[in-house]
Amino acid sequence: MERKLLYAFLYILIFPALLFILAGDAAWPEGWVFTLWFLVLCYSTIIYLYRKDPALLEERYKKPGTGNQAGWDRYVVYGLIVGFIAWIVIMPLDARWFAWSPAFPLPLKTLGFLMLAGSFFLFFRSYTDNTFLSPLVRVQTERKQQVVSNGVYGFVRHPMYLGGILMFIGAPLLLGSFSGVVAGFALSVLLMARINGEEAMLARELEGYRDYVQKVRYRLVPFLW
């Protein structure tokens, strides 16, 4: 497990390094704000899981196609991985290297930062509240998976996806990349499509999930969806 942690810590550094290399500006203030947010979120989550919930940490290392993952979800996972890399790449190219986007006003960048703050909260609480938070659409029968309805899961049924959407839109707003916002919307649509397939599977295979849907009415945004 310690070796996996080391690899994870080193792997995570690739993304902020790529951000600054493609920006061509090591003094990019917004880039450093996003980098700090990203590293604190990733490292604090990994450390928390290592100390408090190693079973979930092990689950997070599962690769697409393993376990009893839904067959269609493998393609969604690959799409999210490719889309995330494209999103990371396009933001610094757009905002700094080529400056395709006009300068974003401060209120818009502030909105992006606030969205990232909300994303941080939802991401971290999703991990602390739900020990069955797999990266794959599957029912963890070997871990006797149960429905989780406490914490942020009493607010919406997919708080981690909401955190992801806030990140996908908030980061390019902070960094000043219109192309990043477009890419973020595309990733958000993919997450929303995944929710539909995931909920259909959980309703069929996970005891108590239909009752949970009746208790917590909204998937992502209260009173909207």
C-alpha positions as YAML, in Angstrom:
chain: A
units: angstrom
residues:
- id: 1
  name: MET
  ca: [0.00, 0.00, 0.00]
- id: 2
  name: GLU
  ca: [2.85, 2.40, 0.82]
- id: 3
  name: ARG
  ca: [4.27, 1.96, -2.68]
- id: 4
  name: LYS
  ca: [0.88, 2.75, -4.19]
- id: 5
  name: LEU
  ca: [0.70, 5.89, -2.08]
- id: 6
  name: LEU
  ca: [4.10, 7.04, -3.27]
- id: 7
  name: TYR
  ca: [3.13, 6.47, -6.90]
- id: 8
  name: ALA
  ca: [-0.14, 8.33, -6.31]
- id: 9
  name: PHE
  ca: [1.63, 11.32, -4.75]
- id: 10
  name: LEU
  ca: [4.06, 11.50, -7.67]
- id: 11
  name: TYR
  ca: [1.35, 10.92, -10.29]
- id: 12
  name: ILE
  ca: [-0.75, 13.78, -8.92]
- id: 13
  name: LEU
  ca: [2.15, 16.19, -9.45]
- id: 14
  name: ILE
  ca: [2.00, 15.59, -13.20]
- id: 15
  name: PHE
  ca: [-1.14, 17.69, -13.63]
- id: 16
  name: PRO
  ca: [0.01, 20.97, -12.02]
- id: 17
  name: ALA
  ca: [3.40, 20.54, -13.73]
- id: 18
  name: LEU
  ca: [1.61, 20.16, -17.08]
- id: 19
  name: LEU
  ca: [-0.51, 23.22, -16.31]
- id: 20
  name: PHE
  ca: [2.53, 25.48, -15.85]
- id: 21
  name: ILE
  ca: [4.58, 23.97, -18.68]
- id: 22
  name: LEU
  ca: [1.77, 24.61, -21.17]
- id: 23
  name: ALA
  ca: [1.10, 28.06, -19.74]
- id: 24
  name: GLY
  ca: [4.74, 29.04, -20.19]
- id: 25
  name: ASP
  ca: [4.44, 31.22, -17.09]
- id: 26
  name: ALA
  ca: [5.70, 29.95, -13.73]
- id: 27
  name: ALA
  ca: [4.42, 33.12, -12.04]
- id: 28
  name: TRP
  ca: [0.78, 32.64, -13.09]
- id: 29
  name: PRO
  ca: [-1.18, 33.65, -9.93]
- id: 30
  name: GLU
  ca: [-4.43, 31.90, -10.81]
- id: 31
  name: GLY
  ca: [-2.47, 28.83, -11.81]
- id: 32
  name: TRP
  ca: [-0.90, 28.68, -8.36]
- id: 33
  name: VAL
  ca: [-4.28, 29.10, -6.66]
- id: 34
  name: PHE
  ca: [-5.70, 26.18, -8.64]
- id: 35
  name: THR
  ca: [-2.56, 24.10, -8.05]
- id: 36
  name: LEU
  ca: [-2.74, 24.66, -4.30]
- id: 37
  name: TRP
  ca: [-6.43, 23.72, -4.30]
- id: 38
  name: PHE
  ca: [-5.75, 20.59, -6.34]
- id: 39
  name: LEU
  ca: [-2.80, 19.36, -4.29]
- id: 40
  name: VAL
  ca: [-4.42, 20.00, -0.91]
- id: 41
  name: LEU
  ca: [-7.60, 18.21, -2.02]
- id: 42
  name: CYS
  ca: [-5.78, 15.18, -3.44]
- id: 43
  name: TYR
  ca: [-3.18, 14.76, -0.71]
- id: 44
  name: SER
  ca: [-5.51, 15.39, 2.22]
- id: 45
  name: THR
  ca: [-8.02, 12.88, 0.82]
- id: 46
  name: ILE
  ca: [-5.40, 10.20, 0.31]
- id: 47
  name: ILE
  ca: [-3.93, 10.71, 3.78]
- id: 48
  name: TYR
  ca: [-7.38, 10.63, 5.35]
- id: 49
  name: LEU
  ca: [-8.32, 7.39, 3.60]
- id: 50
  name: TYR
  ca: [-4.98, 5.77, 4.41]
- id: 51
  name: ARG
  ca: [-5.49, 6.48, 8.11]
- id: 52
  name: LYS
  ca: [-9.28, 6.15, 8.47]
- id: 53
  name: ASP
  ca: [-10.66, 4.04, 5.61]
- id: 54
  name: PRO
  ca: [-8.01, 1.86, 3.89]
- id: 55
  name: ALA
  ca: [-10.72, -0.34, 2.36]
- id: 56
  name: LEU
  ca: [-12.08, 2.63, 0.43]
- id: 57
  name: LEU
  ca: [-8.57, 3.68, -0.58]
- id: 58
  name: GLU
  ca: [-8.01, 0.21, -2.01]
- id: 59
  name: GLU
  ca: [-11.34, 0.45, -3.83]
- id: 60
  name: ARG
  ca: [-10.27, 3.76, -5.39]
- id: 61
  name: TYR
  ca: [-7.30, 1.98, -7.01]
- id: 62
  name: LYS
  ca: [-9.52, -0.38, -8.98]
- id: 63
  name: LYS
  ca: [-8.98, -0.23, -12.73]
- id: 64
  name: PRO
  ca: [-11.67, -0.09, -15.42]
- id: 65
  name: GLY
  ca: [-12.94, -3.55, -16.30]
- id: 66
  name: THR
  ca: [-12.21, -5.10, -12.92]
- id: 67
  name: GLY
  ca: [-14.71, -6.42, -10.40]
- id: 68
  name: ASN
  ca: [-18.28, -6.51, -11.60]
- id: 69
  name: GLN
  ca: [-18.20, -3.06, -13.23]
- id: 70
  name: ALA
  ca: [-21.06, -2.39, -15.63]
- id: 71
  name: GLY
  ca: [-19.77, -3.02, -19.15]
- id: 72
  name: TRP
  ca: [-20.89, 0.34, -20.52]
- id: 73
  name: ASP
  ca: [-19.17, 2.19, -17.69]
- id: 74
  name: ARG
  ca: [-15.70, 1.23, -18.89]
- id: 75
  name: TYR
  ca: [-16.18, 3.48, -21.91]
- id: 76
  name: VAL
  ca: [-17.48, 6.28, -19.70]
- id: 77
  name: VAL
  ca: [-14.44, 6.02, -17.42]
- id: 78
  name: TYR
  ca: [-12.07, 6.14, -20.38]
- id: 79
  name: GLY
  ca: [-14.00, 9.12, -21.74]
- id: 80
  name: LEU
  ca: [-13.68, 10.92, -18.41]
- id: 81
  name: ILE
  ca: [-9.95, 10.23, -18.25]
- id: 82
  name: VAL
  ca: [-9.33, 11.51, -21.78]
- id: 83
  name: GLY
  ca: [-11.66, 14.45, -21.21]
- id: 84
  name: PHE
  ca: [-9.94, 15.40, -17.95]
- id: 85
  name: ILE
  ca: [-6.51, 15.41, -19.61]
- id: 86
  name: ALA
  ca: [-7.85, 17.50, -22.50]
- id: 87
  name: TRP
  ca: [-9.43, 19.89, -19.98]
- id: 88
  name: ILE
  ca: [-6.13, 20.29, -18.12]
- id: 89
  name: VAL
  ca: [-4.25, 20.85, -21.37]
- id: 90
  name: ILE
  ca: [-6.61, 23.35, -22.97]
- id: 91
  name: MET
  ca: [-6.94, 25.74, -20.02]
- id: 92
  name: PRO
  ca: [-3.31, 26.98, -19.85]
- id: 93
  name: LEU
  ca: [-2.99, 27.03, -23.64]
- id: 94
  name: ASP
  ca: [-6.13, 29.13, -23.89]
- id: 95
  name: ALA
  ca: [-5.62, 31.41, -20.89]
- id: 96
  name: ARG
  ca: [-1.86, 32.07, -21.13]
- id: 97
  name: TRP
  ca: [0.13, 30.59, -24.02]
- id: 98
  name: PHE
  ca: [-2.13, 31.58, -26.92]
- id: 99
  name: ALA
  ca: [-4.46, 33.92, -24.98]
- id: 100
  name: TRP
  ca: [-7.45, 32.87, -27.08]
- id: 101
  name: SER
  ca: [-9.89, 34.06, -24.43]
- id: 102
  name: PRO
  ca: [-10.26, 37.72, -23.45]
- id: 103
  name: ALA
  ca: [-9.31, 38.60, -19.90]
- id: 104
  name: PHE
  ca: [-11.99, 37.47, -17.47]
- id: 105
  name: PRO
  ca: [-13.26, 40.12, -15.02]
- id: 106
  name: LEU
  ca: [-12.43, 39.69, -11.34]
- id: 107
  name: PRO
  ca: [-16.05, 38.84, -10.31]
- id: 108
  name: LEU
  ca: [-16.04, 35.92, -12.77]
- id: 109
  name: LYS
  ca: [-12.73, 34.64, -11.43]
- id: 110
  name: THR
  ca: [-14.03, 35.04, -7.89]
- id: 111
  name: LEU
  ca: [-17.08, 32.97, -8.83]
- id: 112
  name: GLY
  ca: [-14.73, 30.28, -10.14]
- id: 113
  name: PHE
  ca: [-12.83, 30.26, -6.85]
- id: 114
  name: LEU
  ca: [-16.05, 29.96, -4.85]
- id: 115
  name: MET
  ca: [-17.15, 27.06, -7.04]
- id: 116
  name: LEU
  ca: [-13.82, 25.35, -6.32]
- id: 117
  name: ALA
  ca: [-14.35, 25.89, -2.59]
- id: 118
  name: GLY
  ca: [-17.73, 24.20, -2.85]
- id: 119
  name: SER
  ca: [-16.19, 21.45, -4.93]
- id: 120
  name: PHE
  ca: [-13.54, 20.83, -2.26]
- id: 121
  name: PHE
  ca: [-16.19, 20.45, 0.42]
- id: 122
  name: LEU
  ca: [-18.33, 18.06, -1.63]
- id: 123
  name: PHE
  ca: [-15.39, 15.94, -2.75]
- id: 124
  name: PHE
  ca: [-13.92, 15.53, 0.71]
- id: 125
  name: ARG
  ca: [-17.23, 14.93, 2.45]
- id: 126
  name: SER
  ca: [-18.23, 12.37, -0.19]
- id: 127
  name: TYR
  ca: [-15.18, 10.34, 0.79]
- id: 128
  name: THR
  ca: [-15.72, 10.72, 4.53]
- id: 129
  name: ASP
  ca: [-19.47, 10.00, 4.37]
- id: 130
  name: ASN
  ca: [-19.49, 7.08, 1.91]
- id: 131
  name: THR
  ca: [-17.09, 4.18, 2.41]
- id: 132
  name: PHE
  ca: [-18.43, 2.57, -0.79]
- id: 133
  name: LEU
  ca: [-17.43, 5.45, -3.08]
- id: 134
  name: SER
  ca: [-16.03, 3.41, -5.97]
- id: 135
  name: PRO
  ca: [-14.60, 4.99, -9.13]
- id: 136
  name: LEU
  ca: [-16.49, 2.31, -11.06]
- id: 137
  name: VAL
  ca: [-20.22, 1.75, -11.49]
- id: 138
  name: ARG
  ca: [-20.59, -1.53, -9.62]
- id: 139
  name: VAL
  ca: [-22.20, -3.03, -6.53]
- id: 140
  name: GLN
  ca: [-19.53, -4.08, -4.04]
- id: 141
  name: THR
  ca: [-21.03, -7.36, -2.92]
- id: 142
  name: GLU
  ca: [-17.70, -8.48, -1.45]
- id: 143
  name: ARG
  ca: [-17.84, -5.50, 0.93]
- id: 144
  name: LYS
  ca: [-21.55, -5.92, 1.67]
- id: 145
  name: GLN
  ca: [-22.37, -2.52, 0.20]
- id: 146
  name: GLN
  ca: [-25.27, -0.65, 1.73]
- id: 147
  name: VAL
  ca: [-27.13, 2.53, 0.81]
- id: 148
  name: VAL
  ca: [-25.57, 5.65, 2.35]
- id: 149
  name: SER
  ca: [-28.00, 8.47, 3.12]
- id: 150
  name: ASN
  ca: [-26.20, 10.49, 5.79]
- id: 151
  name: GLY
  ca: [-24.09, 13.64, 5.47]
- id: 152
  name: VAL
  ca: [-23.93, 15.15, 1.99]
- id: 153
  name: TYR
  ca: [-25.83, 12.11, 0.69]
- id: 154
  name: GLY
  ca: [-28.88, 13.43, 2.51]
- id: 155
  name: PHE
  ca: [-28.58, 16.61, 0.41]
- id: 156
  name: VAL
  ca: [-28.35, 15.17, -3.10]
- id: 157
  name: ARG
  ca: [-27.87, 11.60, -4.31]
- id: 158
  name: HIS
  ca: [-24.60, 12.28, -6.15]
- id: 159
  name: PRO
  ca: [-22.63, 14.90, -4.21]
- id: 160
  name: MET
  ca: [-19.29, 13.83, -5.67]
- id: 161
  name: TYR
  ca: [-20.55, 14.36, -9.21]
- id: 162
  name: LEU
  ca: [-21.78, 17.79, -8.16]
- id: 163
  name: GLY
  ca: [-18.31, 18.48, -6.80]
- id: 164
  name: GLY
  ca: [-16.84, 17.37, -10.12]
- id: 165
  name: ILE
  ca: [-19.11, 19.69, -12.09]
- id: 166
  name: LEU
  ca: [-18.23, 22.62, -9.84]
- id: 167
  name: MET
  ca: [-14.56, 21.85, -10.48]
- id: 168
  name: PHE
  ca: [-14.95, 21.45, -14.23]
- id: 169
  name: ILE
  ca: [-16.65, 24.86, -14.53]
- id: 170
  name: GLY
  ca: [-15.05, 26.70, -11.62]
- id: 171
  name: ALA
  ca: [-11.40, 26.05, -12.53]
- id: 172
  name: PRO
  ca: [-11.58, 27.53, -16.07]
- id: 173
  name: LEU
  ca: [-13.51, 30.53, -14.72]
- id: 174
  name: LEU
  ca: [-10.72, 31.13, -12.20]
- id: 175
  name: LEU
  ca: [-8.00, 30.58, -14.80]
- id: 176
  name: GLY
  ca: [-9.72, 32.66, -17.48]
- id: 177
  name: SER
  ca: [-10.33, 30.02, -20.16]
- id: 178
  name: PHE
  ca: [-13.53, 30.02, -22.19]
- id: 179
  name: SER
  ca: [-12.40, 26.85, -23.99]
- id: 180
  name: GLY
  ca: [-11.95, 25.23, -20.58]
- id: 181
  name: VAL
  ca: [-15.52, 26.15, -19.67]
- id: 182
  name: VAL
  ca: [-16.76, 24.48, -22.87]
- id: 183
  name: ALA
  ca: [-14.71, 21.36, -22.11]
- id: 184
  name: GLY
  ca: [-16.01, 21.45, -18.54]
- id: 185
  name: PHE
  ca: [-19.60, 21.51, -19.76]
- id: 186
  name: ALA
  ca: [-18.90, 18.51, -21.99]
- id: 187
  name: LEU
  ca: [-17.47, 16.56, -19.04]
- id: 188
  name: SER
  ca: [-20.45, 17.60, -16.93]
- id: 189
  name: VAL
  ca: [-22.86, 16.22, -19.53]
- id: 190
  name: LEU
  ca: [-20.94, 12.94, -19.50]
- id: 191
  name: LEU
  ca: [-21.24, 12.77, -15.71]
- id: 192
  name: MET
  ca: [-24.96, 13.43, -15.89]
- id: 193
  name: ALA
  ca: [-25.38, 10.66, -18.45]
- id: 194
  name: ARG
  ca: [-23.43, 8.33, -16.16]
- id: 195
  name: ILE
  ca: [-25.82, 9.11, -13.31]
- id: 196
  name: ASN
  ca: [-28.77, 7.79, -15.29]
- id: 197
  name: GLY
  ca: [-27.05, 4.48, -16.01]
- id: 198
  name: GLU
  ca: [-25.68, 4.18, -12.48]
- id: 199
  name: GLU
  ca: [-29.05, 4.78, -10.84]
- id: 200
  name: ALA
  ca: [-30.76, 2.24, -13.07]
- id: 201
  name: MET
  ca: [-28.20, -0.38, -12.00]
- id: 202
  name: LEU
  ca: [-28.40, 0.53, -8.30]
- id: 203
  name: ALA
  ca: [-32.21, 0.37, -8.36]
- id: 204
  name: ARG
  ca: [-31.98, -3.18, -9.75]
- id: 205
  name: GLU
  ca: [-29.12, -4.53, -7.66]
- id: 206
  name: LEU
  ca: [-28.71, -2.59, -4.41]
- id: 207
  name: GLU
  ca: [-31.27, -3.26, -1.69]
- id: 208
  name: GLY
  ca: [-32.84, -0.11, -0.32]
- id: 209
  name: TYR
  ca: [-31.81, 2.17, -3.17]
- id: 210
  name: ARG
  ca: [-35.37, 2.67, -4.45]
- id: 211
  name: ASP
  ca: [-36.40, 3.84, -0.97]
- id: 212
  name: TYR
  ca: [-33.39, 6.19, -0.90]
- id: 213
  name: VAL
  ca: [-34.50, 7.75, -4.19]
- id: 214
  name: GLN
  ca: [-37.86, 8.49, -2.62]
- id: 215
  name: LYS
  ca: [-36.21, 9.99, 0.47]
- id: 216
  name: VAL
  ca: [-33.61, 12.13, -1.34]
- id: 217
  name: ARG
  ca: [-35.45, 13.40, -4.38]
- id: 218
  name: TYR
  ca: [-32.71, 15.21, -6.29]
- id: 219
  name: ARG
  ca: [-29.72, 13.78, -8.11]
- id: 220
  name: LEU
  ca: [-27.50, 16.87, -8.32]
- id: 221
  name: VAL
  ca: [-29.25, 20.19, -7.66]
- id: 222
  name: PRO
  ca: [-32.15, 20.57, -5.20]
- id: 223
  name: PHE
  ca: [-35.43, 21.61, -6.86]
- id: 224
  name: LEU
  ca: [-33.89, 21.25, -10.34]
- id: 225
  name: TRP
  ca: [-32.60, 17.70, -11.04]
...
